[in-house]
mmCIF file of C-alpha atoms in Angstrom:
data_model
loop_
_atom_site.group_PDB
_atom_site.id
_atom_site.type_symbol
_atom_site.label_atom_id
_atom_site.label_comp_id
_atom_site.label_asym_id
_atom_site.label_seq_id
_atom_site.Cartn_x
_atom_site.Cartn_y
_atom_site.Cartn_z
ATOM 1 C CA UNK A 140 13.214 17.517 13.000
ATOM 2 C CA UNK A 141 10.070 15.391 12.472
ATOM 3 C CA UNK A 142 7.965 15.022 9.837
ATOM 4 C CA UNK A 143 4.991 13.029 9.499
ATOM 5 C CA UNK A 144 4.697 10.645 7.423
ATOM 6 C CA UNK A 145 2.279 8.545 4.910
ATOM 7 C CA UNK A 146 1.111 5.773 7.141
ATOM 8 C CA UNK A 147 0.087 8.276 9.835
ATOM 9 C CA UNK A 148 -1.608 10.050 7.543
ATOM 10 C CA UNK A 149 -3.500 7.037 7.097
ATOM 11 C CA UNK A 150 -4.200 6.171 10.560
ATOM 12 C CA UNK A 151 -5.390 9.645 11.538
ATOM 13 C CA UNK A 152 -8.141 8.400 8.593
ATOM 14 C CA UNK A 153 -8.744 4.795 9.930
ATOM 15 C CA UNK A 154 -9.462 5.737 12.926
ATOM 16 C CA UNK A 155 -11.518 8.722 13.203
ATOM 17 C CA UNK A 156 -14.548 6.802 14.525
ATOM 18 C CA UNK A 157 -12.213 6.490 17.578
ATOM 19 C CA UNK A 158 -12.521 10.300 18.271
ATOM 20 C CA UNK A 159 -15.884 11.970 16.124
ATOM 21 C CA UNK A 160 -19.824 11.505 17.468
ATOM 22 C CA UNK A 161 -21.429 8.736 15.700
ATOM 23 C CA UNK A 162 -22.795 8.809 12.659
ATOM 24 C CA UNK A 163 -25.659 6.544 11.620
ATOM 25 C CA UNK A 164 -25.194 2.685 11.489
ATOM 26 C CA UNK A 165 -21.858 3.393 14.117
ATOM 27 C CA UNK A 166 -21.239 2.484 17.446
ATOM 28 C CA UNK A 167 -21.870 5.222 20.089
ATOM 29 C CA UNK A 168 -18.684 6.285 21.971
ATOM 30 C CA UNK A 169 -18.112 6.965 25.060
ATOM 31 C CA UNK A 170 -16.957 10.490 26.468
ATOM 32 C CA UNK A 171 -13.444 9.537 26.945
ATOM 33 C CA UNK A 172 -13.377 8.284 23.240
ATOM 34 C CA UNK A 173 -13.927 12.161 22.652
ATOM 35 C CA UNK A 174 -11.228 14.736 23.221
ATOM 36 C CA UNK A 175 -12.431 18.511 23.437
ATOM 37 C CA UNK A 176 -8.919 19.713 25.556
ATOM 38 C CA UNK A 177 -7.601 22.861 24.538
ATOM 39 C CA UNK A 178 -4.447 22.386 26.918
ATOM 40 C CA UNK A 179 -1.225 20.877 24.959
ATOM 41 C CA UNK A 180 -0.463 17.400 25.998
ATOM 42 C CA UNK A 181 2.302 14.825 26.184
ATOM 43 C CA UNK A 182 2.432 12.523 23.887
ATOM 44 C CA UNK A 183 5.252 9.668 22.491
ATOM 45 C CA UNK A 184 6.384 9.497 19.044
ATOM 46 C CA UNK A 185 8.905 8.563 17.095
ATOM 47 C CA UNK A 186 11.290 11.227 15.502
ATOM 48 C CA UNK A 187 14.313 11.664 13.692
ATOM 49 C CA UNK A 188 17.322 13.851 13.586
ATOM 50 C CA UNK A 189 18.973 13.075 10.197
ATOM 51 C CA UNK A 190 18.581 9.785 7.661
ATOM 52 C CA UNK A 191 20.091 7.080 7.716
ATOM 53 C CA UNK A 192 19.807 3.298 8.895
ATOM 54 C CA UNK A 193 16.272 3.887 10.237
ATOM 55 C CA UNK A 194 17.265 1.356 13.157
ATOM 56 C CA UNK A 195 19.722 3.741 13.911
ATOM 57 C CA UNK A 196 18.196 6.684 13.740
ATOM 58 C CA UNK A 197 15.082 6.676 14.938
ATOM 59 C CA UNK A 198 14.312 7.506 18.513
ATOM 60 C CA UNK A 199 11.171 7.327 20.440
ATOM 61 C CA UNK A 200 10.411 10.429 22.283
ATOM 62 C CA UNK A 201 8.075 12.233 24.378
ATOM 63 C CA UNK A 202 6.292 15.687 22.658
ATOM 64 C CA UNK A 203 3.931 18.054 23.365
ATOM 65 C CA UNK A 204 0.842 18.065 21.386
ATOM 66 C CA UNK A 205 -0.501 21.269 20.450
ATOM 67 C CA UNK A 206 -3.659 22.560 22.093
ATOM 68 C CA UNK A 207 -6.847 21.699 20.256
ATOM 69 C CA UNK A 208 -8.910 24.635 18.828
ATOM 70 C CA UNK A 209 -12.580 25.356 16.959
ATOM 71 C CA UNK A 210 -12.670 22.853 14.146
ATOM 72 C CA UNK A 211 -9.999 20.674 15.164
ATOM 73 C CA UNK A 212 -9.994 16.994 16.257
ATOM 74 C CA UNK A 213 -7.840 14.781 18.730
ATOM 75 C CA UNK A 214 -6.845 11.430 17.225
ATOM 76 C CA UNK A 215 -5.632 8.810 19.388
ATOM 77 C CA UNK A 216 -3.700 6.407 17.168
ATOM 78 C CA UNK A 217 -4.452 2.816 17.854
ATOM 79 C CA UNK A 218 -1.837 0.503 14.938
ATOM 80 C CA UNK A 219 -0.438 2.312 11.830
ATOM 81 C CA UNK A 220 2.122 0.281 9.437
ATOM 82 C CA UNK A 221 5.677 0.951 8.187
ATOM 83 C CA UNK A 222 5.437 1.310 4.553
ATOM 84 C CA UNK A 223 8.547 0.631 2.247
ATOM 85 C CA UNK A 224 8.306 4.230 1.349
ATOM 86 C CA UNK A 225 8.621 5.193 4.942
ATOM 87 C CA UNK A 226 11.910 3.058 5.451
ATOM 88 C CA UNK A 227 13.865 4.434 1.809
ATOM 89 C CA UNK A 228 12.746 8.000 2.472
ATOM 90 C CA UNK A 229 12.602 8.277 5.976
ATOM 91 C CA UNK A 230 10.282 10.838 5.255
ATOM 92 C CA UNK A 231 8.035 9.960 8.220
ATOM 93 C CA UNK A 232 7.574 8.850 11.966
ATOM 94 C CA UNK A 233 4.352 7.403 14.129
ATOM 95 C CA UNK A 234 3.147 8.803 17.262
ATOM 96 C CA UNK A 235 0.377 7.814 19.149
ATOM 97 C CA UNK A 236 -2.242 11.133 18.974
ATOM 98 C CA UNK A 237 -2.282 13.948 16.838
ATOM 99 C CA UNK A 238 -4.567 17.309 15.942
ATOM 100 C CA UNK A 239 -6.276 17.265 12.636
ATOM 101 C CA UNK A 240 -8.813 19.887 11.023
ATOM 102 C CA UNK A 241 -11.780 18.175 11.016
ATOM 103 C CA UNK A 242 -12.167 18.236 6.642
ATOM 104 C CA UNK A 243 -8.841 16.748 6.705
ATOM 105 C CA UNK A 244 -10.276 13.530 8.469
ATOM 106 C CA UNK A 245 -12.295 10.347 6.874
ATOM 107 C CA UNK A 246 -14.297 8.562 8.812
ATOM 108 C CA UNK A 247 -14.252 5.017 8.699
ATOM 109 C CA UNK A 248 -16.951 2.561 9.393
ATOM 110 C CA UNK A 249 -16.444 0.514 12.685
ATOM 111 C CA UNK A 250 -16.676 -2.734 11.444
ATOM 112 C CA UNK A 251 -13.447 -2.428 9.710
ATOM 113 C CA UNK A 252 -10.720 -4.700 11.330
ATOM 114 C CA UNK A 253 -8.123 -2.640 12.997
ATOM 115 C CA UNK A 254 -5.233 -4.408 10.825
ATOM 116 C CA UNK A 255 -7.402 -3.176 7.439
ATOM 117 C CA UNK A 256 -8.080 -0.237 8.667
ATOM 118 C CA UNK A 257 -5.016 0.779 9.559
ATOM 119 C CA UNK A 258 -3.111 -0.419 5.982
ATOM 120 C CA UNK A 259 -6.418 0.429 4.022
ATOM 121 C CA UNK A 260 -5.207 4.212 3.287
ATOM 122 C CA UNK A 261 -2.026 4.220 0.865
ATOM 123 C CA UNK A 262 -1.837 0.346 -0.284
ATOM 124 C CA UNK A 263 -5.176 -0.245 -1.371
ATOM 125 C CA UNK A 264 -5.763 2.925 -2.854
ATOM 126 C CA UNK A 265 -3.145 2.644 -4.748
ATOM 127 C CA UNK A 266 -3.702 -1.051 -6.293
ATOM 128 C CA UNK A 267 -7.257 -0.124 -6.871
ATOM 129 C CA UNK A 268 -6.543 2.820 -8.696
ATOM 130 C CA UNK A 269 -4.107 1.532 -10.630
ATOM 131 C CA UNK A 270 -6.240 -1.547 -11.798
ATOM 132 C CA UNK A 271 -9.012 1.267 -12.762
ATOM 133 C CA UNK A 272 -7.257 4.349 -14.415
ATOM 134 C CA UNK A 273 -5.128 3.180 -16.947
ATOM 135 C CA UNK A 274 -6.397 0.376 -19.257
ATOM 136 C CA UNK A 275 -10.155 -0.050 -19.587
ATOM 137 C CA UNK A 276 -10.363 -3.341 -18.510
ATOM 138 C CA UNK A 277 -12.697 -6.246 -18.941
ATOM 139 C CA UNK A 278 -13.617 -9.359 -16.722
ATOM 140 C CA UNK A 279 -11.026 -12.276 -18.320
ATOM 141 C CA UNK A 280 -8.373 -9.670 -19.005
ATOM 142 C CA UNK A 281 -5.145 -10.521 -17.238
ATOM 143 C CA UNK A 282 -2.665 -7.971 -15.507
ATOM 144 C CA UNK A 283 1.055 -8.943 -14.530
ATOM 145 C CA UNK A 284 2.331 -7.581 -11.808
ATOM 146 C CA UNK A 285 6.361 -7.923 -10.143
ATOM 147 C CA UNK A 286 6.533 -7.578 -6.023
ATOM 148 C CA UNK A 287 3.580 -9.242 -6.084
ATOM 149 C CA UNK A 288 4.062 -10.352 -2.239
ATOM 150 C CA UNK A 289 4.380 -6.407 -1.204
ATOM 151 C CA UNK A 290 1.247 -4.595 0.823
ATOM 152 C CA UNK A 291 0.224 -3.398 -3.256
ATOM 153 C CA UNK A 292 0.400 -6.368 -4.825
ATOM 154 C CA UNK A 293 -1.581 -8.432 -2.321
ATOM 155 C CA UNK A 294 -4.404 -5.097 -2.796
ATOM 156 C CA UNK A 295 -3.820 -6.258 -6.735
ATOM 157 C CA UNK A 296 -4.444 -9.748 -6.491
ATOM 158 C CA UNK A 297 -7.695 -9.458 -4.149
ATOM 159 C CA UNK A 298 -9.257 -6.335 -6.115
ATOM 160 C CA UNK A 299 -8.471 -7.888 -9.599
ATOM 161 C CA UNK A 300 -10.200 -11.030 -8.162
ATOM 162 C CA UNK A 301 -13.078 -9.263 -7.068
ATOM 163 C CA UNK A 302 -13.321 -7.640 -10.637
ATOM 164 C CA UNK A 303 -12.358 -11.066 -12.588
ATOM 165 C CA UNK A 304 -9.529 -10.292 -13.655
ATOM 166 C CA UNK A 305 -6.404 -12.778 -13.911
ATOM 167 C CA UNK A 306 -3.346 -11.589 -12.077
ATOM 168 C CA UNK A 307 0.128 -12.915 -13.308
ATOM 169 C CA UNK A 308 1.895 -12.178 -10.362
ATOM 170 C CA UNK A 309 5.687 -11.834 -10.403
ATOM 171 C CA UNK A 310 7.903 -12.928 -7.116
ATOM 172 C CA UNK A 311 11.688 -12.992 -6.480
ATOM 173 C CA UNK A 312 12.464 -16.645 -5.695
ATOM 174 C CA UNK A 313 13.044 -17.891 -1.694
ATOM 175 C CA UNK A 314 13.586 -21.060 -0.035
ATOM 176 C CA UNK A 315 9.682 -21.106 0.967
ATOM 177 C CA UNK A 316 8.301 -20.595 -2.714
ATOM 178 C CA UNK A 317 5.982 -22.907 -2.283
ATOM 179 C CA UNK A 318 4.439 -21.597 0.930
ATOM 180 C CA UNK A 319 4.264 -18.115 -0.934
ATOM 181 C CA UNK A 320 2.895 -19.188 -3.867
ATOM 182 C CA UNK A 321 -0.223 -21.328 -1.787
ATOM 183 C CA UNK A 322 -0.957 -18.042 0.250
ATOM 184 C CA UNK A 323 -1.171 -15.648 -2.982
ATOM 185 C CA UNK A 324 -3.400 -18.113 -4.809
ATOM 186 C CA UNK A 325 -5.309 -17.994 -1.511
ATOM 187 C CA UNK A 326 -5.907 -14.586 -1.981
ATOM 188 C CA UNK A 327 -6.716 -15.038 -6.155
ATOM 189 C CA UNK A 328 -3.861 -15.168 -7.754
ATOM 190 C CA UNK A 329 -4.305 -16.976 -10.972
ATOM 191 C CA UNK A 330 -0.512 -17.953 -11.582
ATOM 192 C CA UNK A 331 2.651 -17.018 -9.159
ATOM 193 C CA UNK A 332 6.355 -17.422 -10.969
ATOM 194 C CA UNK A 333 9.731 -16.326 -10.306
ATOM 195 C CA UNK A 334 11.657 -13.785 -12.026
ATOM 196 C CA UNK A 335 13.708 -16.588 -13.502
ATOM 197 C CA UNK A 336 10.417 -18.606 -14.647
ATOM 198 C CA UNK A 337 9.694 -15.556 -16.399
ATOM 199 C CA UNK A 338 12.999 -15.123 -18.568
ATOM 200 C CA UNK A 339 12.872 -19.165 -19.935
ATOM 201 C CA UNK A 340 11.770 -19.229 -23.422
ATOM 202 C CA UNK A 341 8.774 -22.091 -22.072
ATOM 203 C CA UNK A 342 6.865 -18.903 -20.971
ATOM 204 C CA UNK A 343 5.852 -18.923 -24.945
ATOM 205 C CA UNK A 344 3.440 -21.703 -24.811
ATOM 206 C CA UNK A 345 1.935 -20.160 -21.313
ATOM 207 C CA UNK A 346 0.179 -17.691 -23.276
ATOM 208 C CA UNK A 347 -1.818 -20.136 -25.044
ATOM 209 C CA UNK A 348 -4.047 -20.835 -22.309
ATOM 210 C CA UNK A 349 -3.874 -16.789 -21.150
ATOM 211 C CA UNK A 350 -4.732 -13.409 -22.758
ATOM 212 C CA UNK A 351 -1.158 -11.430 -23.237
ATOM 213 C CA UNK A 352 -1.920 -8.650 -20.302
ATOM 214 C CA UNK A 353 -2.596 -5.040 -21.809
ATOM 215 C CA UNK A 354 -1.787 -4.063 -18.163
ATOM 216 C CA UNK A 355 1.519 -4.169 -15.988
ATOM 217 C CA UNK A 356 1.883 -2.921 -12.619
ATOM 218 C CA UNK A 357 6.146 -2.025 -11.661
ATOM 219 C CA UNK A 358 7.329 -1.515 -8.068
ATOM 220 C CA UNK A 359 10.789 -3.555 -9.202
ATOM 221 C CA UNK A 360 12.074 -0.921 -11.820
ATOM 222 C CA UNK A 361 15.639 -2.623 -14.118
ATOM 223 C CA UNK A 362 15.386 -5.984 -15.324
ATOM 224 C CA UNK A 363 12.229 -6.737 -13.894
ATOM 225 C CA UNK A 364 10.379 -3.847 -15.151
ATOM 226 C CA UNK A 365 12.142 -5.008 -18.793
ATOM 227 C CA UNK A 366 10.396 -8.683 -18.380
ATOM 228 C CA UNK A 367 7.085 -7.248 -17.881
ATOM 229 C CA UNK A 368 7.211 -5.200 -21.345
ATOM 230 C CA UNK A 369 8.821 -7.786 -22.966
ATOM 231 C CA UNK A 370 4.982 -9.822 -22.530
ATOM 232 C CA UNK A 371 2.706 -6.992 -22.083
ATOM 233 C CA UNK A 372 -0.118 -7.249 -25.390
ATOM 234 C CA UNK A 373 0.227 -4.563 -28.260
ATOM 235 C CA UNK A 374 -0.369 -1.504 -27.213
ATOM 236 C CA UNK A 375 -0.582 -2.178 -23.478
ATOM 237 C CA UNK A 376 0.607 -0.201 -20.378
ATOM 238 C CA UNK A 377 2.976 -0.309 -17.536
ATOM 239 C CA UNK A 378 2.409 1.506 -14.676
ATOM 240 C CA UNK A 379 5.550 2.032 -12.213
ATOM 241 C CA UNK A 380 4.705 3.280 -8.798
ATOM 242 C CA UNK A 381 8.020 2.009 -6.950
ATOM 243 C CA UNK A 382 11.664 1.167 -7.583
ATOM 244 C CA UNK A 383 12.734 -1.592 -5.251
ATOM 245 C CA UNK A 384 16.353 -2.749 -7.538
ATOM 246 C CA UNK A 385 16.926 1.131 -7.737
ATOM 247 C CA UNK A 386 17.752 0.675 -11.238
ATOM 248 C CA UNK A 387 15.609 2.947 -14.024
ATOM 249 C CA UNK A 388 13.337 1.384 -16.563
ATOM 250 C CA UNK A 389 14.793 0.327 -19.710
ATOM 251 C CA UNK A 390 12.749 0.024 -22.693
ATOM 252 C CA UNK A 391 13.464 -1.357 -25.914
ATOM 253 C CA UNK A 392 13.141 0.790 -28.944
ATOM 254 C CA UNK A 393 10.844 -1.779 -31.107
ATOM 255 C CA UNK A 394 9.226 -2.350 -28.069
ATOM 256 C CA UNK A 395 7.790 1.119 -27.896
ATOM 257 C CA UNK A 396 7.578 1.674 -32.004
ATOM 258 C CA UNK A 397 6.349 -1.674 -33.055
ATOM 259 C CA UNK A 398 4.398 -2.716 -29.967
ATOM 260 C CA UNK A 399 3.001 0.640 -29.108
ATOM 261 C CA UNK A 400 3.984 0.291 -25.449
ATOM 262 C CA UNK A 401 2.812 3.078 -22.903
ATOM 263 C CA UNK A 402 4.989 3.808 -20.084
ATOM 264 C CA UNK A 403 3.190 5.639 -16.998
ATOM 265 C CA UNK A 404 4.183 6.692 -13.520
ATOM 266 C CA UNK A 405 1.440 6.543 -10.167
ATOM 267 C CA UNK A 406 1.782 8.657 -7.020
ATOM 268 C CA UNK A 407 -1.069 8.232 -4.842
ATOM 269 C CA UNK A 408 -0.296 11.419 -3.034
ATOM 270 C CA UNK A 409 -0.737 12.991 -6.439
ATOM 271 C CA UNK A 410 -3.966 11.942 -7.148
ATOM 272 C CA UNK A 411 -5.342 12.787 -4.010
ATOM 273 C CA UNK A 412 -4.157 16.439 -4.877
ATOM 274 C CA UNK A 413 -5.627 16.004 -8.287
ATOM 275 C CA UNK A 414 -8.889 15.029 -7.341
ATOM 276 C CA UNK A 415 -9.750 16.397 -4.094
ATOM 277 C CA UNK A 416 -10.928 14.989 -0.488
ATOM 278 C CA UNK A 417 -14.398 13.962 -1.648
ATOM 279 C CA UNK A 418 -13.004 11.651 -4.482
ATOM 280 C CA UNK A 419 -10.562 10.137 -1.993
ATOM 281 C CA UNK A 420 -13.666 9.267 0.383
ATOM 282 C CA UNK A 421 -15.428 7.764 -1.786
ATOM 283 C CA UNK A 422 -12.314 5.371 -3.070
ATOM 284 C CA UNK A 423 -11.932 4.533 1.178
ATOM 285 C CA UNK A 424 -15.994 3.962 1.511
ATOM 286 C CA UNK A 425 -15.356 1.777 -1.729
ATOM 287 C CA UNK A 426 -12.814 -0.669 -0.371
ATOM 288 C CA UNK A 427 -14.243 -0.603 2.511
ATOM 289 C CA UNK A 428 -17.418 -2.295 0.863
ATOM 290 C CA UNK A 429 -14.765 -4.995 -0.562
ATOM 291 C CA UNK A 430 -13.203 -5.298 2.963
ATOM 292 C CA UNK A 431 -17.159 -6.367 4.048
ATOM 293 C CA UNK A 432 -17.708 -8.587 1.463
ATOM 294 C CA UNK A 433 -15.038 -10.440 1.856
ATOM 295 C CA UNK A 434 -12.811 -9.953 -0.788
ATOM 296 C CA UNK A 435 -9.936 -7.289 0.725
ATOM 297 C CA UNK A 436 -7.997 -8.281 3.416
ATOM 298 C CA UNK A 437 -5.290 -6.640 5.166
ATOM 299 C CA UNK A 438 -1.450 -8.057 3.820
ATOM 300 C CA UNK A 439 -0.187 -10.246 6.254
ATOM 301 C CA UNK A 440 1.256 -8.248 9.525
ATOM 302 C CA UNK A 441 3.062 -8.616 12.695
ATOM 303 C CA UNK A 442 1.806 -6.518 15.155
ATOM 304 C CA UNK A 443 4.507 -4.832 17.570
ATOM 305 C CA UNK A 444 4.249 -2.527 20.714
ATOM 306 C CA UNK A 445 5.448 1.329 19.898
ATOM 307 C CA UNK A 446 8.541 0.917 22.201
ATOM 308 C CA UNK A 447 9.745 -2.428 20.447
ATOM 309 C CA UNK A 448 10.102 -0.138 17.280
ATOM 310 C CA UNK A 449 13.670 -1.089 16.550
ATOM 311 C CA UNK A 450 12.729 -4.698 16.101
ATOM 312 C CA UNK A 451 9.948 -3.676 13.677
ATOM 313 C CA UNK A 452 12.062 -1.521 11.259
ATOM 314 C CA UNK A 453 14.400 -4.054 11.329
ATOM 315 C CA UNK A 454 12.244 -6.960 10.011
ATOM 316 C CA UNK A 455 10.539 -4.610 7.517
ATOM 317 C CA UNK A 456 13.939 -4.533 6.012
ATOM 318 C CA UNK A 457 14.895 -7.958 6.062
ATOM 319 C CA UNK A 458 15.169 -9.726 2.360
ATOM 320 C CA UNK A 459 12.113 -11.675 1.516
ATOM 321 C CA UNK A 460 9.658 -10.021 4.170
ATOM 322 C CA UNK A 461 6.653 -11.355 4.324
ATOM 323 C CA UNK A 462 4.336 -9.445 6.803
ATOM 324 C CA UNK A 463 3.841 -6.011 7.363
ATOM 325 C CA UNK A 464 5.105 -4.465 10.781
ATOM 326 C CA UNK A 465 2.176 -2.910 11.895
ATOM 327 C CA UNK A 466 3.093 -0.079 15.173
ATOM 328 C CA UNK A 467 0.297 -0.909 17.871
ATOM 329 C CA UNK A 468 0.157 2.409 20.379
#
């Protein structure tokens, strides 16, 4: 059994200019760029039999690739990341081509970095759209965010930078706090604490010099997810698109009658069903414009070859990661 998963699905989109004729203000590519076989080919990926430690269980092998026919496209894969989705599910694998319908593809501009382009289709997307759906907000407003050193919350704190907004950005405390805190400020965050720092009753006079946020962004879920409501303004939102502790969300009855609190849930896969392949184009063209300018970058990463694979799951899982594995074929 293999299944694939969402960071290949965002490959196959990175890297499209790898494989279709050039469109204009795109480098031309060369005919072996360009794959018009219709004979199946061999090709490595990596697969699974049943879940479990994804060290363990995944397996690199060698497949056949189906035979490419009218509208379809080859797609070599050049990097694609391991997502923390990827490693609790094991709902997905990387391989280094695949066959797409050509509609299912979006091309992407070929002065993208490979490291941006590669993470640019589910992180990104999803801190952008979460920043822009939910609260109508307005430059000085502040947003408070928990895993703030994940792939998302990095996306947050550049994006809300770029749309000046302040970012109160939540971490879980390490022996290198201070390096952590230096590179998210680096990025535009306004103000990195701990979870702890959070909890002590001196976070009262902090909101003197800082608008209460109307929006928070969950990816913690228990305790944390509690802190975040417990500062959130009147009639703000959280928005909880992961579940890192694997505890629910637990919200305080005064907190929702009094306070007016609105609790929402984000699935990018969901809004891409909801509004369609030309919506989702234009929110890739539109950090890609950010990317340009300057103000996206890719989350840090450590690139590593597809047959070193075990070492890459591996440090994805380790406590307190810090880069991104990022699967270079």
């Amino acid at each position: 059994m293999w299944v694939c998963g969402s960071q290949f699905w965002a490959l196959a989109q990175a890297r499209l200019r790898q494989v279709l004729p050039p469109a204009s203000g795109r480098r031309r590519l060369t005919s072996s760029s360009y794959s018009a076989s219709t004979q199946p080919s061999r090709i490595r990926a990596l697969v699974y039999a049943h879940h479990g430690d994804p060290a363990k269980v995944v397996e690199l092998k060698s497949l056949e690739l189906a035979a490419v026919g009218g509208p379809d496209v080859h797609v070599k894969m050049l990097a694609a990341p391991i997502n923390p989705s990827d490693i609790n599910m094991i709902q997905g694998t990387w391989r280094t081509e695949a066959v797409f319908s050509k509609e299912a593809l979006i091309a992407i501009p070929s002065d993208i970095p490979l490291q941006s382009a590669a993470t640019l289709g589910v992180n990104p997307c999803t801190a952008y759209r979460m920043l822009m759906d939910f609260e109508q907000l307005r430059p000085g407003d502040s947003v408070i965010q928990n895993a703030s050193n994940s792939g998302v919350g990095q996306a947050v704190i550049q994006i809300a930078a770029a749309l000046s907004l302040r970012t109160i950005n939540v971490v879980r405390d390490r022996p290198d706090m201070q390096k952590l805190r230096d590179r998210l400020k680096n990025l535009g965050a306004e103000c990195v604490i701990t979870e702890e720092e959070l909890r002590k009753p001196e976070m009262k006079s902090f909101w003197k010099d800082m608008p209460q946020p109307r929006l928070a962004l969950n990816c913690v879920s228990g305790k944390s997810s509690t802190e975040l409501l417990r500062h959130l303004a009147p009639g703000g939102t959280m928005v909880t698109y992961g579940g890192m502790a694997k505890q629910p969300v637990i919200a305080s009855v005064s907190q929702l009658i009094f306070k007016d609190l609105r609790l929402r849930g984000f699935w990018l896969s969901q809004w891409k069903k909801d509004h369609g392949p030309d919506q989702f184009k234009e929110l890739i063209l539109t950090l890609c414009d950010l990317i340009r300018q300057g103000q996206l970058t890719a989350p840090a990463c450590s690139e590593v070859p597809l047959q070193d694979y075990q070492h890459a799951l591996e440090a994805s899982v380790k406590p307190f990661a810090s880069s991104k594995q990022i699967l270079t074929m």
